[in-house]
């Protein structure tokens, strides 16, 4: 065999043994997209968890404000300028803003708004506190 024929024979073998590299690097692309997908899901889960925590914090502040205001309406707490004034100061202490306060006898309903909007949406919560409906008709301090 001449040198030229040998080369052709090797080239032919090399070409025949060569595989198609059209899918080369596809595992890397898949791995990167899987990591990006997991990161996006983790960010969404973190935002959801933060939203639930903020909702719970604002609801707790509304409950505390309503309970304090109901105690003031019942005469159990004196000073502070009345039920709604006490509810407002307690809301500020919990870093929320008192949006509304409604006193109906011994029953107080408050609405508070979270101080930091979450994803552009203000977090609001309302709470009502006072004696049971049968006892709400009474006025003045409780037993």
GROMACS .gro file of C-alpha atoms in nm:
model
  143
    1UNK     CA    1   0.000   0.000   0.000
    2UNK     CA    2   0.131   0.342  -0.083
    3UNK     CA    3   0.141   0.630   0.164
    4UNK     CA    4  -0.151   0.794  -0.005
    5UNK     CA    5  -0.369   0.487   0.017
    6UNK     CA    6  -0.275   0.442   0.382
    7UNK     CA    7  -0.388   0.794   0.458
    8UNK     CA    8  -0.715   0.743   0.281
    9UNK     CA    9  -0.770   0.426   0.470
   10UNK     CA   10  -0.710   0.597   0.801
   11UNK     CA   11  -0.928   0.894   0.707
   12UNK     CA   12  -1.204   0.666   0.597
   13UNK     CA   13  -1.184   0.478   0.924
   14UNK     CA   14  -1.176   0.800   1.119
   15UNK     CA   15  -1.477   0.933   0.932
   16UNK     CA   16  -1.663   0.607   0.965
   17UNK     CA   17  -1.588   0.589   1.341
   18UNK     CA   18  -1.677   0.953   1.405
   19UNK     CA   19  -1.997   1.017   1.597
   20UNK     CA   20  -2.234   1.304   1.541
   21UNK     CA   21  -2.160   1.575   1.800
   22UNK     CA   22  -2.495   1.753   1.752
   23UNK     CA   23  -2.594   1.685   2.115
   24UNK     CA   24  -2.256   1.773   2.262
   25UNK     CA   25  -2.297   2.005   2.563
   26UNK     CA   26  -2.667   1.935   2.605
   27UNK     CA   27  -2.607   1.798   2.956
   28UNK     CA   28  -2.448   2.130   3.052
   29UNK     CA   29  -2.746   2.324   2.916
   30UNK     CA   30  -2.985   2.094   3.100
   31UNK     CA   31  -2.787   2.129   3.425
   32UNK     CA   32  -2.780   2.509   3.403
   33UNK     CA   33  -3.153   2.525   3.329
   34UNK     CA   34  -3.226   2.291   3.619
   35UNK     CA   35  -3.022   2.510   3.856
   36UNK     CA   36  -3.199   2.824   3.730
   37UNK     CA   37  -3.537   2.653   3.771
   38UNK     CA   38  -3.458   2.553   4.128
   39UNK     CA   39  -3.338   2.908   4.204
   40UNK     CA   40  -3.661   3.056   4.068
   41UNK     CA   41  -3.870   2.814   4.274
   42UNK     CA   42  -3.667   2.893   4.586
   43UNK     CA   43  -3.716   3.267   4.532
   44UNK     CA   44  -4.091   3.216   4.490
   45UNK     CA   45  -4.107   3.004   4.805
   46UNK     CA   46  -3.913   3.269   4.996
   47UNK     CA   47  -4.151   3.543   4.879
   48UNK     CA   48  -4.451   3.330   4.976
   49UNK     CA   49  -4.307   3.259   5.318
   50UNK     CA   50  -4.236   3.627   5.371
   51UNK     CA   51  -4.593   3.713   5.270
   52UNK     CA   52  -4.737   3.464   5.520
   53UNK     CA   53  -4.511   3.591   5.797
   54UNK     CA   54  -4.609   3.953   5.728
   55UNK     CA   55  -4.977   3.860   5.720
   56UNK     CA   56  -4.946   3.687   6.057
   57UNK     CA   57  -4.755   3.981   6.206
   58UNK     CA   58  -5.016   4.234   6.091
   59UNK     CA   59  -5.303   4.011   6.210
   60UNK     CA   60  -5.139   3.980   6.553
   61UNK     CA   61  -5.102   4.357   6.572
   62UNK     CA   62  -5.471   4.398   6.483
   63UNK     CA   63  -5.572   4.150   6.753
   64UNK     CA   64  -5.360   4.322   7.017
   65UNK     CA   65  -5.492   4.666   6.921
   66UNK     CA   66  -5.855   4.549   6.928
   67UNK     CA   67  -5.813   4.378   7.266
   68UNK     CA   68  -5.650   4.685   7.421
   69UNK     CA   69  -5.921   4.909   7.281
   70UNK     CA   70  -6.196   4.677   7.410
   71UNK     CA   71  -6.037   4.683   7.756
   72UNK     CA   72  -6.036   5.063   7.742
   73UNK     CA   73  -6.400   5.068   7.627
   74UNK     CA   74  -6.494   4.842   7.919
   75UNK     CA   75  -6.313   5.071   8.162
   76UNK     CA   76  -6.050   4.812   8.253
   77UNK     CA   77  -5.772   5.039   8.126
   78UNK     CA   78  -5.775   5.408   8.208
   79UNK     CA   79  -5.590   5.695   8.048
   80UNK     CA   80  -5.455   5.707   7.697
   81UNK     CA   81  -5.739   5.919   7.556
   82UNK     CA   82  -5.996   5.647   7.489
   83UNK     CA   83  -6.017   5.313   7.310
   84UNK     CA   84  -5.916   5.429   6.961
   85UNK     CA   85  -5.625   5.634   7.091
   86UNK     CA   86  -5.498   5.330   7.282
   87UNK     CA   87  -5.547   5.111   6.972
   88UNK     CA   88  -5.348   5.360   6.761
   89UNK     CA   89  -5.058   5.372   7.007
   90UNK     CA   90  -5.047   4.993   7.028
   91UNK     CA   91  -5.058   4.968   6.648
   92UNK     CA   92  -4.762   5.207   6.622
   93UNK     CA   93  -4.574   4.997   6.878
   94UNK     CA   94  -4.627   4.697   6.648
   95UNK     CA   95  -4.509   4.897   6.343
   96UNK     CA   96  -4.847   4.901   6.173
   97UNK     CA   97  -5.084   5.187   6.103
   98UNK     CA   98  -5.437   5.204   6.243
   99UNK     CA   99  -5.664   5.253   5.940
  100UNK     CA  100  -5.997   5.257   6.122
  101UNK     CA  101  -6.140   5.211   6.467
  102UNK     CA  102  -6.509   5.158   6.537
  103UNK     CA  103  -6.642   5.150   6.893
  104UNK     CA  104  -6.991   5.008   6.940
  105UNK     CA  105  -7.057   4.996   7.313
  106UNK     CA  106  -6.801   4.755   7.450
  107UNK     CA  107  -6.717   4.601   7.112
  108UNK     CA  108  -6.428   4.749   6.918
  109UNK     CA  109  -6.335   4.673   6.558
  110UNK     CA  110  -6.001   4.790   6.425
  111UNK     CA  111  -5.837   4.770   6.083
  112UNK     CA  112  -5.459   4.800   6.059
  113UNK     CA  113  -5.224   4.819   5.761
  114UNK     CA  114  -4.871   4.685   5.752
  115UNK     CA  115  -4.604   4.954   5.741
  116UNK     CA  116  -4.407   4.792   5.458
  117UNK     CA  117  -4.601   4.696   5.146
  118UNK     CA  118  -4.529   4.342   5.037
  119UNK     CA  119  -4.465   4.304   4.664
  120UNK     CA  120  -4.644   4.634   4.611
  121UNK     CA  121  -4.955   4.528   4.803
  122UNK     CA  122  -5.034   4.665   5.147
  123UNK     CA  123  -5.110   4.397   5.403
  124UNK     CA  124  -5.429   4.472   5.598
  125UNK     CA  125  -5.598   4.293   5.884
  126UNK     CA  126  -5.903   4.357   6.094
  127UNK     CA  127  -5.998   4.234   6.438
  128UNK     CA  128  -6.298   4.267   6.666
  129UNK     CA  129  -6.280   4.237   7.043
  130UNK     CA  130  -6.524   4.275   7.325
  131UNK     CA  131  -6.749   4.073   7.549
  132UNK     CA  132  -6.967   3.794   7.412
  133UNK     CA  133  -7.278   3.913   7.226
  134UNK     CA  134  -7.508   3.848   7.526
  135UNK     CA  135  -7.287   4.057   7.754
  136UNK     CA  136  -7.220   4.334   7.498
  137UNK     CA  137  -7.548   4.504   7.584
  138UNK     CA  138  -7.409   4.594   7.927
  139UNK     CA  139  -7.211   4.911   7.970
  140UNK     CA  140  -6.941   4.992   8.216
  141UNK     CA  141  -6.667   4.781   8.367
  142UNK     CA  142  -6.704   4.407   8.384
  143UNK     CA  143  -6.721   4.200   8.704
   0.00000   0.00000   0.00000
